[in-house]
mmCIF file of C-alpha atoms in Angstrom:
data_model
loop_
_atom_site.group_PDB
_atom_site.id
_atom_site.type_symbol
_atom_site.label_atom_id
_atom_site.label_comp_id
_atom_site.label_asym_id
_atom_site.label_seq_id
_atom_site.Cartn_x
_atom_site.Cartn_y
_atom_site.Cartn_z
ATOM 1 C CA UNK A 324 8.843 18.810 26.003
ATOM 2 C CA UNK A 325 7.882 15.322 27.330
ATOM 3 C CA UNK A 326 5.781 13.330 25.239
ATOM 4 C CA UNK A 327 3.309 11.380 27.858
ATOM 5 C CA UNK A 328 -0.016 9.185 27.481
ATOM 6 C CA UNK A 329 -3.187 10.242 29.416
ATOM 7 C CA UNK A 330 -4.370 7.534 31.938
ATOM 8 C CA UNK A 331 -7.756 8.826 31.635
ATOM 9 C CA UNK A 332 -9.803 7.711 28.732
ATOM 10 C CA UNK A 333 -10.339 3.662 28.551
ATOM 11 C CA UNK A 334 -11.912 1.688 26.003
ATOM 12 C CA UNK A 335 -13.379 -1.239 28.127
ATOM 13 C CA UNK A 336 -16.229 -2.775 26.700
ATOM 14 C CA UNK A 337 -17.627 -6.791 26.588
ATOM 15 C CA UNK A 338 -13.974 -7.531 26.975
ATOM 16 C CA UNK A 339 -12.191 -7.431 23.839
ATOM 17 C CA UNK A 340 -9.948 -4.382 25.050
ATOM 18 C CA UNK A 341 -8.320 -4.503 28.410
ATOM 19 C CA UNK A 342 -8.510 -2.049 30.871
ATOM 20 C CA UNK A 343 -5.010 -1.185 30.425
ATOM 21 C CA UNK A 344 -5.338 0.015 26.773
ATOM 22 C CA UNK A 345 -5.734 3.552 26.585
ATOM 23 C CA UNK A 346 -7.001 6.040 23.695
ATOM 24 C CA UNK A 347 -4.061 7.537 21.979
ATOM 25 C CA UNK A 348 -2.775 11.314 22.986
ATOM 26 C CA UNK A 349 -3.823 14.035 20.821
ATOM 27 C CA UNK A 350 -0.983 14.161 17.873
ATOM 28 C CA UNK A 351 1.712 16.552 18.299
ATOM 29 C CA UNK A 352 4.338 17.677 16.182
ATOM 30 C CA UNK A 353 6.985 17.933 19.479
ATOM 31 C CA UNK A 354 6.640 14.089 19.572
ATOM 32 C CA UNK A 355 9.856 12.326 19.996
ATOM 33 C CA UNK A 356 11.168 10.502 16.810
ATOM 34 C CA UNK A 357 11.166 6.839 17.451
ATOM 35 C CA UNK A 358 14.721 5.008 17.769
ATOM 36 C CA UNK A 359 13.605 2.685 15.072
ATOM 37 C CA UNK A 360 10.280 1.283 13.111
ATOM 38 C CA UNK A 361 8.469 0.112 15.933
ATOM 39 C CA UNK A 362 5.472 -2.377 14.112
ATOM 40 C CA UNK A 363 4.105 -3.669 17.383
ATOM 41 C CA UNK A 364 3.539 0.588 17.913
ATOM 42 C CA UNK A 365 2.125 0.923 15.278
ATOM 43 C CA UNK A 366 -0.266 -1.645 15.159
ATOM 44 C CA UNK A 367 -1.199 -0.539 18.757
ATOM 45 C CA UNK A 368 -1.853 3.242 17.704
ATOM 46 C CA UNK A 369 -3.673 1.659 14.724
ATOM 47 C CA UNK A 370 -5.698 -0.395 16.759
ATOM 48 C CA UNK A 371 -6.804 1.886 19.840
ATOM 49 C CA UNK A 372 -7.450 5.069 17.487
ATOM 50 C CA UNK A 373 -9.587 3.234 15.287
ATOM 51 C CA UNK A 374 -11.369 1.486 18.082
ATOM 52 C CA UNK A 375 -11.533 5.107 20.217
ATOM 53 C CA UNK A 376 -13.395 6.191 16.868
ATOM 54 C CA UNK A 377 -16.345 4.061 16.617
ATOM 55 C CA UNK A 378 -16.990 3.677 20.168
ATOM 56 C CA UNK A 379 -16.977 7.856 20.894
ATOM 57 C CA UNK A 380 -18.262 9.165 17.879
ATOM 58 C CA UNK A 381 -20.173 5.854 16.272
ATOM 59 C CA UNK A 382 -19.581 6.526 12.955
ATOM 60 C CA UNK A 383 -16.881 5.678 10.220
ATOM 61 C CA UNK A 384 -14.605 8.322 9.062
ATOM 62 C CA UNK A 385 -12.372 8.807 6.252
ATOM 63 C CA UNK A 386 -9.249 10.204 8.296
ATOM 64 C CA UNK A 387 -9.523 7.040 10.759
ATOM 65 C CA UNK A 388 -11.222 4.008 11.174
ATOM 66 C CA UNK A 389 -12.379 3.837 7.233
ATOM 67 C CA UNK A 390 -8.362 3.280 6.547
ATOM 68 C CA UNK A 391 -7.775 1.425 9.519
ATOM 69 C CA UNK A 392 -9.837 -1.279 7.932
ATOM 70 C CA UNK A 393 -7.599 -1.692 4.709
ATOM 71 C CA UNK A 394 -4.187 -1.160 6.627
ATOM 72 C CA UNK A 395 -4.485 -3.026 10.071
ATOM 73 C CA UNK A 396 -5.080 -6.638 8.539
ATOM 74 C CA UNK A 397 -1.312 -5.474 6.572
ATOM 75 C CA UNK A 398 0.349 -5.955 9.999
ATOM 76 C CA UNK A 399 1.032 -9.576 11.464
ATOM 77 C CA UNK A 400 0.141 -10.527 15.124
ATOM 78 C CA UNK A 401 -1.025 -8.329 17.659
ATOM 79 C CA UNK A 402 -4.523 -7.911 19.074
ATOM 80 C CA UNK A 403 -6.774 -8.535 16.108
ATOM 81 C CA UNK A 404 -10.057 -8.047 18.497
ATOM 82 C CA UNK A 405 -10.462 -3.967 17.927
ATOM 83 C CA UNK A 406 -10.430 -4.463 14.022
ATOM 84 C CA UNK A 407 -12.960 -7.718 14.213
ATOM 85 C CA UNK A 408 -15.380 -4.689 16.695
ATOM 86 C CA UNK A 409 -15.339 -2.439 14.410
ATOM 87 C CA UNK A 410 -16.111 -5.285 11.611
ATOM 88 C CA UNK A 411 -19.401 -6.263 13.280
ATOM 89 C CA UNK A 412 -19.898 -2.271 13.930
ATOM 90 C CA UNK A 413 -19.834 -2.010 10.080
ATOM 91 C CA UNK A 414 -22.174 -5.192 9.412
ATOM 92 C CA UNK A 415 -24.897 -4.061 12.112
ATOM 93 C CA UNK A 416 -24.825 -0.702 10.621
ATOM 94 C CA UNK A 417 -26.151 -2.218 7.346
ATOM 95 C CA UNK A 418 -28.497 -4.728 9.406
ATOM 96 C CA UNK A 419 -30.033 -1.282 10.254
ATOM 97 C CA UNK A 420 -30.860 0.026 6.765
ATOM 98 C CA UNK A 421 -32.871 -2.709 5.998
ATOM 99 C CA UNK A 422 -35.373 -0.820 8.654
ATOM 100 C CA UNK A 423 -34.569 2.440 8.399
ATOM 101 C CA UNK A 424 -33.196 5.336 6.554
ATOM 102 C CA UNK A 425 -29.122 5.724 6.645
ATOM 103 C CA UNK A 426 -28.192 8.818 8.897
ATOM 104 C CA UNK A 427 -26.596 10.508 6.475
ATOM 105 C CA UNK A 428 -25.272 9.665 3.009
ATOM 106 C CA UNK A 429 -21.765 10.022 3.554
ATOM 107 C CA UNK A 430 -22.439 7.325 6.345
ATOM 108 C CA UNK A 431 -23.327 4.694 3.929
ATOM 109 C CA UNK A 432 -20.201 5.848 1.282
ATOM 110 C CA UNK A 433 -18.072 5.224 4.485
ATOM 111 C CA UNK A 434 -19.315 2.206 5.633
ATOM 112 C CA UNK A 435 -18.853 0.921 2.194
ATOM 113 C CA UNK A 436 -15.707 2.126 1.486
ATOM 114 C CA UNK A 437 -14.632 -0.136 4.701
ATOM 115 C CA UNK A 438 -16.130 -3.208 3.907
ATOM 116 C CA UNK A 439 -14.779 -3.069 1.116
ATOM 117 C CA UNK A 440 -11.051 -2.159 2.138
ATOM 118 C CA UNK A 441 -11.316 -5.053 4.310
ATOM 119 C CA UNK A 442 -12.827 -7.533 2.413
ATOM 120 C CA UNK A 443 -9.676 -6.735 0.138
ATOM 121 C CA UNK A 444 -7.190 -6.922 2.466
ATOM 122 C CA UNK A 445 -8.624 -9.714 4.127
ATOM 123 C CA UNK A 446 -10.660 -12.807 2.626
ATOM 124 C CA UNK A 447 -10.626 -11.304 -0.935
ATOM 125 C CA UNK A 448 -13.925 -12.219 -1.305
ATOM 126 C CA UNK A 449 -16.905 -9.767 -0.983
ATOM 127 C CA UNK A 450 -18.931 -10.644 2.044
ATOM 128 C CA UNK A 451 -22.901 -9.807 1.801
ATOM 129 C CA UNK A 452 -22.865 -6.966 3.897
ATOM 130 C CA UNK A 453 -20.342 -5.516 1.552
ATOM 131 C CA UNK A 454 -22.587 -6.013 -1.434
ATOM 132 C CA UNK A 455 -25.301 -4.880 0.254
ATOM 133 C CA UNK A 456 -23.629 -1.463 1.460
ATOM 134 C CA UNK A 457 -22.257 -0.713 -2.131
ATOM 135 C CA UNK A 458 -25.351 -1.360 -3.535
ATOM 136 C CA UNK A 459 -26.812 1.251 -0.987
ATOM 137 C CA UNK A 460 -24.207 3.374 -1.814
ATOM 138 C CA UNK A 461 -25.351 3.542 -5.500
ATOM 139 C CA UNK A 462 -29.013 4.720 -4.646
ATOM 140 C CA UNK A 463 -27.696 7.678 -2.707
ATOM 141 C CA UNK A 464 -25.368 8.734 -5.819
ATOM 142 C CA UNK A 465 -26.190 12.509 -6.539
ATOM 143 C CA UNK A 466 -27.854 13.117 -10.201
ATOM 144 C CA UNK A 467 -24.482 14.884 -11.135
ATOM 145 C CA UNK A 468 -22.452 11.700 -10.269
ATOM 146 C CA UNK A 469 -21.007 13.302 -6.889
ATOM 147 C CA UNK A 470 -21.866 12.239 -3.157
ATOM 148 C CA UNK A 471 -23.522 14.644 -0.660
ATOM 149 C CA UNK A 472 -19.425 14.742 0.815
ATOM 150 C CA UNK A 473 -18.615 16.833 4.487
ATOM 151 C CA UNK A 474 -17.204 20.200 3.388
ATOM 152 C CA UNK A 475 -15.110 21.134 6.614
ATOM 153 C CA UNK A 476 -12.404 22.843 5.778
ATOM 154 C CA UNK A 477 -9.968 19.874 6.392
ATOM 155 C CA UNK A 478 -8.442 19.699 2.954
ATOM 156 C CA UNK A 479 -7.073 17.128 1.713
ATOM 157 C CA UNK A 480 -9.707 14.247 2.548
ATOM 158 C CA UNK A 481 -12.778 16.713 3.464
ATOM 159 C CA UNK A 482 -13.705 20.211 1.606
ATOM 160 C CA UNK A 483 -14.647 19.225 -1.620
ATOM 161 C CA UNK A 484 -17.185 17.081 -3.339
ATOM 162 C CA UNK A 485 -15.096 15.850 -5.821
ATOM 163 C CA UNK A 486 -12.960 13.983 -3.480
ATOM 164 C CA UNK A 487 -15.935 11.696 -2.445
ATOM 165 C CA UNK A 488 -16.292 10.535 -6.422
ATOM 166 C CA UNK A 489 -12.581 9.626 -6.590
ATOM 167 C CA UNK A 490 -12.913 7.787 -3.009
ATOM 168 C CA UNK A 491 -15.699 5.869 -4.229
ATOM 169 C CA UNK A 492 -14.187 5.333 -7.296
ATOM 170 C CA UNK A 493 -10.959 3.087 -5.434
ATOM 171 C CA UNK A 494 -13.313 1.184 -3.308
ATOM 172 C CA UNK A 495 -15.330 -0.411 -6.575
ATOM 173 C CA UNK A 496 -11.686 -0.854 -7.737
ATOM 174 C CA UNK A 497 -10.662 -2.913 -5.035
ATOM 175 C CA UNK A 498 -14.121 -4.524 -4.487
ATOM 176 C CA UNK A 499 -13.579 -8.401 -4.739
ATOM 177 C CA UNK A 500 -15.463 -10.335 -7.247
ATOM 178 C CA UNK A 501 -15.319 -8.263 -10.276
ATOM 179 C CA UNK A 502 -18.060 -6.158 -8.257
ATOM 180 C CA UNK A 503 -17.063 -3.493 -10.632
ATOM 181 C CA UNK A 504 -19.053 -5.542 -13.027
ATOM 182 C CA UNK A 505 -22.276 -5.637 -11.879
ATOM 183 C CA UNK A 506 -25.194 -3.923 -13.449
ATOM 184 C CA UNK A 507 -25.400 -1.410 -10.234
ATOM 185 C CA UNK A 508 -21.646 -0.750 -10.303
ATOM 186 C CA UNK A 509 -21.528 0.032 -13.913
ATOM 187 C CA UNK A 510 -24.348 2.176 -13.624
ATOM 188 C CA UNK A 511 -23.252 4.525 -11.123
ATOM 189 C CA UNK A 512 -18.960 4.367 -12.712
ATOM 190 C CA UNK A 513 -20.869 5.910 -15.376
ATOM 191 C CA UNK A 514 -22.166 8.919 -13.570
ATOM 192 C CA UNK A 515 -18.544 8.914 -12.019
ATOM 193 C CA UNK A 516 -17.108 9.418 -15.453
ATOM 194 C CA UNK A 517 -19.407 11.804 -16.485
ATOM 195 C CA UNK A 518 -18.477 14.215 -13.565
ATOM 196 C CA UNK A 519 -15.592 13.917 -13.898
ATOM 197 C CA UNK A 520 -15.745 14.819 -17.573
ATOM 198 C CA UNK A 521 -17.711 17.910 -16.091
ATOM 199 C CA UNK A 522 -15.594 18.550 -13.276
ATOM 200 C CA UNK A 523 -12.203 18.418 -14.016
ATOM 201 C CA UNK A 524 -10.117 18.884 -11.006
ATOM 202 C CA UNK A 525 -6.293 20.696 -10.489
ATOM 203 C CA UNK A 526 -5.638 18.952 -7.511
ATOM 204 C CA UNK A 527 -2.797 16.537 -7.250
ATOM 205 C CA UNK A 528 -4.056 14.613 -4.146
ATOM 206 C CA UNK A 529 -6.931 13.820 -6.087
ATOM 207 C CA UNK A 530 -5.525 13.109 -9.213
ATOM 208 C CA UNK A 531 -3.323 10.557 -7.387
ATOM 209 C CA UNK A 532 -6.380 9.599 -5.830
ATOM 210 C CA UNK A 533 -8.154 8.767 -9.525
ATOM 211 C CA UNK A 534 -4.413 7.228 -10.420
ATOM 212 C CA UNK A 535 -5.038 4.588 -8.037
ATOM 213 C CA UNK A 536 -8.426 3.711 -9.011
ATOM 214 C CA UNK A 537 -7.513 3.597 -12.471
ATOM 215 C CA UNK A 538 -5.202 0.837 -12.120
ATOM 216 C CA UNK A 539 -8.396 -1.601 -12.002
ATOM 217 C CA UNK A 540 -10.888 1.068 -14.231
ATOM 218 C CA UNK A 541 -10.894 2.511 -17.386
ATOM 219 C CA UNK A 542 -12.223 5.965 -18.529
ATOM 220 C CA UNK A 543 -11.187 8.186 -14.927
ATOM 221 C CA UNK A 544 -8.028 9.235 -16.640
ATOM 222 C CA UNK A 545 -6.726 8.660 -19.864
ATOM 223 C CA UNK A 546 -3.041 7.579 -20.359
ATOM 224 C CA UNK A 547 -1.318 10.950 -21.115
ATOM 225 C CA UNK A 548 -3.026 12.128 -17.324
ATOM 226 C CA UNK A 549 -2.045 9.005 -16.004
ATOM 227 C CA UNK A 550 1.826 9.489 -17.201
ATOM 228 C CA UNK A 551 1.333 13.409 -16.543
ATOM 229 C CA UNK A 552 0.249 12.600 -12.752
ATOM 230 C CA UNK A 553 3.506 10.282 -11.863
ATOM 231 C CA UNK A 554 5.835 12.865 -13.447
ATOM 232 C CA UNK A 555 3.988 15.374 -11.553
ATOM 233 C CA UNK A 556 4.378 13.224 -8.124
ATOM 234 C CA UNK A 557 7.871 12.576 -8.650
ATOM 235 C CA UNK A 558 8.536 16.139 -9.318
ATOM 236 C CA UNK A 559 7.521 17.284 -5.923
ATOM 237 C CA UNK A 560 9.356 14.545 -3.711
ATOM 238 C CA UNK A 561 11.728 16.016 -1.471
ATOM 239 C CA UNK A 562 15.514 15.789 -1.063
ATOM 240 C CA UNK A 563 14.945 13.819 1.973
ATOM 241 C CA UNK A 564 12.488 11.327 0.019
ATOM 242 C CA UNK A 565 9.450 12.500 1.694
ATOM 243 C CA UNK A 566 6.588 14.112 0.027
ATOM 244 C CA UNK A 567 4.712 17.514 1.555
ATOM 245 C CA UNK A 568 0.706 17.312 1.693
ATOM 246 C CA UNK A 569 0.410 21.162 1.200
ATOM 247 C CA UNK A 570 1.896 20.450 -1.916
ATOM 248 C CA UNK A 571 -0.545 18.230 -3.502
ATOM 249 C CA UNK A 572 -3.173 20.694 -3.287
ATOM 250 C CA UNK A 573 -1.644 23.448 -2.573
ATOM 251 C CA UNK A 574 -3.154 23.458 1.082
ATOM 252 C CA UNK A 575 0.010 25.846 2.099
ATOM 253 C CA UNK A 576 -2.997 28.282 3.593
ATOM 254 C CA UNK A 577 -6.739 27.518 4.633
ATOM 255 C CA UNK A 578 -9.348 29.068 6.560
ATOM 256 C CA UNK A 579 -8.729 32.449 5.220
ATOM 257 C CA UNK A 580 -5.229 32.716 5.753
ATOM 258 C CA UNK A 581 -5.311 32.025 9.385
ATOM 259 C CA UNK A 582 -3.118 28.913 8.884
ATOM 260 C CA UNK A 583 -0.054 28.584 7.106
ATOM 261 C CA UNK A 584 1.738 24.815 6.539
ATOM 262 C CA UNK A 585 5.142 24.931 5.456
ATOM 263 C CA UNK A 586 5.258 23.551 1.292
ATOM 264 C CA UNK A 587 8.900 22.125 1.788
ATOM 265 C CA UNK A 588 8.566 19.711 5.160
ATOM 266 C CA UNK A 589 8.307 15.997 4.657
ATOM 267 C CA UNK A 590 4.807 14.476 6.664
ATOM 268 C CA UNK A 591 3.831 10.963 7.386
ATOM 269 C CA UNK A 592 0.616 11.309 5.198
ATOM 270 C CA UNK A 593 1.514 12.301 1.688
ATOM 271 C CA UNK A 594 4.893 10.017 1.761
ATOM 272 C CA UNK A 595 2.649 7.288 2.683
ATOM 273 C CA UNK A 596 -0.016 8.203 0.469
ATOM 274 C CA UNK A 597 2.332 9.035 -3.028
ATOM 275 C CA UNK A 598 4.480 5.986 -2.226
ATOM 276 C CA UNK A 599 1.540 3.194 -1.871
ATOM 277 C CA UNK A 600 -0.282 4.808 -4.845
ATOM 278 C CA UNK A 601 2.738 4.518 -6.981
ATOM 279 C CA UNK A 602 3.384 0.947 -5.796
ATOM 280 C CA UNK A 603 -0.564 0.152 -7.118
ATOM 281 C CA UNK A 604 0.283 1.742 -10.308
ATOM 282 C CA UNK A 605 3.421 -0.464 -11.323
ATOM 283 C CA UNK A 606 6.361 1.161 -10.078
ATOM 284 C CA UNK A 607 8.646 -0.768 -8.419
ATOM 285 C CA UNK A 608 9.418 -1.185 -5.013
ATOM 286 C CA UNK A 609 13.334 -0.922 -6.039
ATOM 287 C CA UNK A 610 12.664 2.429 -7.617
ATOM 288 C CA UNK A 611 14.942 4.988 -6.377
ATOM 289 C CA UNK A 612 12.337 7.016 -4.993
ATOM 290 C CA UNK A 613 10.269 4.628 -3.194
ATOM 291 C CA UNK A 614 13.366 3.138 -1.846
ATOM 292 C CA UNK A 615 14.093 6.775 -0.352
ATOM 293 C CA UNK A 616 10.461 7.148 0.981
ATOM 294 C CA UNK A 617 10.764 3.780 2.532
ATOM 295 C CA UNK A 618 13.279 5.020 4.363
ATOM 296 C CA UNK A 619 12.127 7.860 5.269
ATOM 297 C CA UNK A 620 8.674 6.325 6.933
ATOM 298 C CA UNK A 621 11.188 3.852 9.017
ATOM 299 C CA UNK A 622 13.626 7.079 10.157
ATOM 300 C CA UNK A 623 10.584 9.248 11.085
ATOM 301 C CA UNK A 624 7.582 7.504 13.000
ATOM 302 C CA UNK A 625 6.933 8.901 16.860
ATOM 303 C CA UNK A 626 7.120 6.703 19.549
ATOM 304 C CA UNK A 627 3.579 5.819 19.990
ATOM 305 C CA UNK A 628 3.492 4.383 16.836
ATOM 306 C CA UNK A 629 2.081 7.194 14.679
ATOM 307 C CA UNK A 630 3.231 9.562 11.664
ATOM 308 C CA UNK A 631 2.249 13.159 12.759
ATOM 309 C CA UNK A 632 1.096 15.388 9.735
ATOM 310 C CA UNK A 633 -0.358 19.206 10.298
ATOM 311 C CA UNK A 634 -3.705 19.121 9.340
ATOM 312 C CA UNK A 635 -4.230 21.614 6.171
ATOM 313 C CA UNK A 636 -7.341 22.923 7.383
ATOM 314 C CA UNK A 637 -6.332 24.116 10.928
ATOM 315 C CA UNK A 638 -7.825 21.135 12.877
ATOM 316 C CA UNK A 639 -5.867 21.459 16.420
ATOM 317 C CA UNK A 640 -6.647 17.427 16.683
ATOM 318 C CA UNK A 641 -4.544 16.999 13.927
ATOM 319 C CA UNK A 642 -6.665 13.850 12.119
ATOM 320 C CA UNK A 643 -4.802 13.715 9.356
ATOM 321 C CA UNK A 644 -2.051 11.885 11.369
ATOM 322 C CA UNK A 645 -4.508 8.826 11.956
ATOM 323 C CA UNK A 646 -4.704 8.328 8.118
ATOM 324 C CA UNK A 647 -1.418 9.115 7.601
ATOM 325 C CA UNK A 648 -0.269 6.106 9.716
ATOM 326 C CA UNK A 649 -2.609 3.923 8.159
ATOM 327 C CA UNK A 650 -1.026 4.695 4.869
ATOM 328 C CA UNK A 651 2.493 5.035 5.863
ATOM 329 C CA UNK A 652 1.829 1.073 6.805
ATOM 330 C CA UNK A 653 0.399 0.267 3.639
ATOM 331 C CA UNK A 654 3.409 1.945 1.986
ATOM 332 C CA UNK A 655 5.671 -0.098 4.089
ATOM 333 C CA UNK A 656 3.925 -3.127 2.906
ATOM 334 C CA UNK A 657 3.561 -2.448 -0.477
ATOM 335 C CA UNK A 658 7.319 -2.046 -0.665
ATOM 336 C CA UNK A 659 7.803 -5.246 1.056
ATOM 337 C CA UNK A 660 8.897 -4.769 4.249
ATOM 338 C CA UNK A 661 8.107 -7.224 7.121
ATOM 339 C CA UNK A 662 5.892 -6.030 9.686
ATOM 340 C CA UNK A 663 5.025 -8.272 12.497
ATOM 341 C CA UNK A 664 3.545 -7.141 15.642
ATOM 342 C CA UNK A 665 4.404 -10.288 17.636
ATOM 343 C CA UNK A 666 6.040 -9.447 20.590
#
């Protein structure tokens, strides 16, 4: 089947995106393999999915544009205006809550989360609005240490609370500043450690998750999980040096039995994912494994750019492909390879 781009949905607004660029296709796994790592692709599916985001749904999301804001500044060159949009998106949002209530609470963990990411990956220096949106985030922390996360059925990133404590938990880790030091921030890492005390969880992709935040904070998981959680990673990479998201959960069926993901298939998402965590947690980018996952990211993106992973919950839009490009760039990076998107 041919692989084509609808002409029909633009993003033209004050200027900063031409008419030309369009909103990505919806992700599908018949999508031609790329001939080779295509950055300036990349960058371009990065860009116009993260942009398409915000404008349609106004909000900041956790399978898109949230990631978009730590990986995008990763790639050199290329139009840099959709990622400075969604920046002032992100800083009007918290001009807003100085008037009124937040729409939701997730809203403000996202909009954190994203600052944050970007301030990171950017200036390494925490801007006020940053500061300002963690601190919000703190004040809607649940008594039990949790976030009021979406439960949707779309495992790995949404159908669980617990996932919203370990998110949190890798923004104040990569906050600039020693933000993880402040009165409000050790407060509320607290409460995280307490739930998670309470709340133990079985799930890889979270435990990974805490893994990475634990590079920077003590107390999420002590040193025998910590060791216990790479073996367990390593374990499950496949021959072809990919790694399987159904795995890390399982999420082999959801939505009760209705969907079944193969457990022994290689997707963009979880080879990105395992790989860039690893890389924050001191393994080496010449580590036999990475340097097989690395190679499988470069011998498997599509030719608009993207890394197509099934969505474990059933989602026909597929999300989990938009994060799983974000992080298959991050893995890229953290390895060290050189991605420009100059033409």
């Amino acid at each position: 089947m041919r692989y084509q781009l609808p002409s029909a949905i633009l993003l033209i607004s004050s200027g900063l995106v031409s008419a030309e660029t369009v909103a990505p296709a919806p992700s599908k796994p018949d999508e031609p393999i790329a001939k080779s790592l295509n950055v300036v692709k990349a960058a371009e599916f990065m860009d116009t999915v993260g942009l398409a985001w915000t404008r349609q749904r106004k909000c900041m999301t956790c399978h898109t544009n949230v990631p978009y804001m730590l990986a995008r500044p990763k790639v050199a060159g290329g139009n840099q205006k959709p990622m400075q949009e969604i920046r002032e998106f992100l800083e009007a949002t918290v001009k807003k809550w100085e008037k009124s209530k937040p729409r939701v609470d997730y809203d403000v963990v996202a909009t954190a989360v994203a600052l944050t990411w970007n301030d990171s990956a950017t200036t390494g220096q925490l801007h006020p609005s940053t500061r300002a949106a963690l601190d919000k985030m703190w004040t809607v922390q649940q008594k039990d240490g949790s976030w009021n996360w979406p439960d949707c059925d779309w495992p790995p990133l949404e159908h669980d609370q617990f996932y919203s404590v370990a998110y949190v938990a890798v923004a104040v880790s990569m906050a600039p500043d020693n933000y993880r030091d402040t009165p409000a921030a050790k407060a509320g890492l607290d409460n995280i450690r307490k739930y998670l005390k309470a709340n133990p969880t079985t799930e890889l992709h979270h435990k990974a998750t805490l893994l990475w935040a634990s590079a920077k904070i003590d107390g999420l998981l002590s040193d025998a999980e910590k060791k216990e959680t790479i073996a367990e990673l390593r374990k499950l990479q496949l021959p072809d040096g990919g790694w399987n998201t159904p795995a890390l959960g399982p999420y082999e069926k959801r939505r009760g039995g209705e969907i079944e993901n193969p457990m022994n298939v290689s997707d963009g998402y979880a080879t990105g994912f395992v790989t860039y965590v690893l890389r924050q947690t001191g393994t080496g980018a010449d580590d036999p494994a990475l340097k097989k996952a690395v190679a499988w990211l470069k011998a498997n993106q599509r030719e608009s750019g993207r890394w197509f992973t099934q969505s474990p919950g059933g989602s026909k839009a597929q999300y989990l492909t938009n994060v799983s490009s974000m992080f298959a760039i991050l893995a890229l990076d953290a390895c060290g390879e050189n991605l420009n998107a100059e033409r």
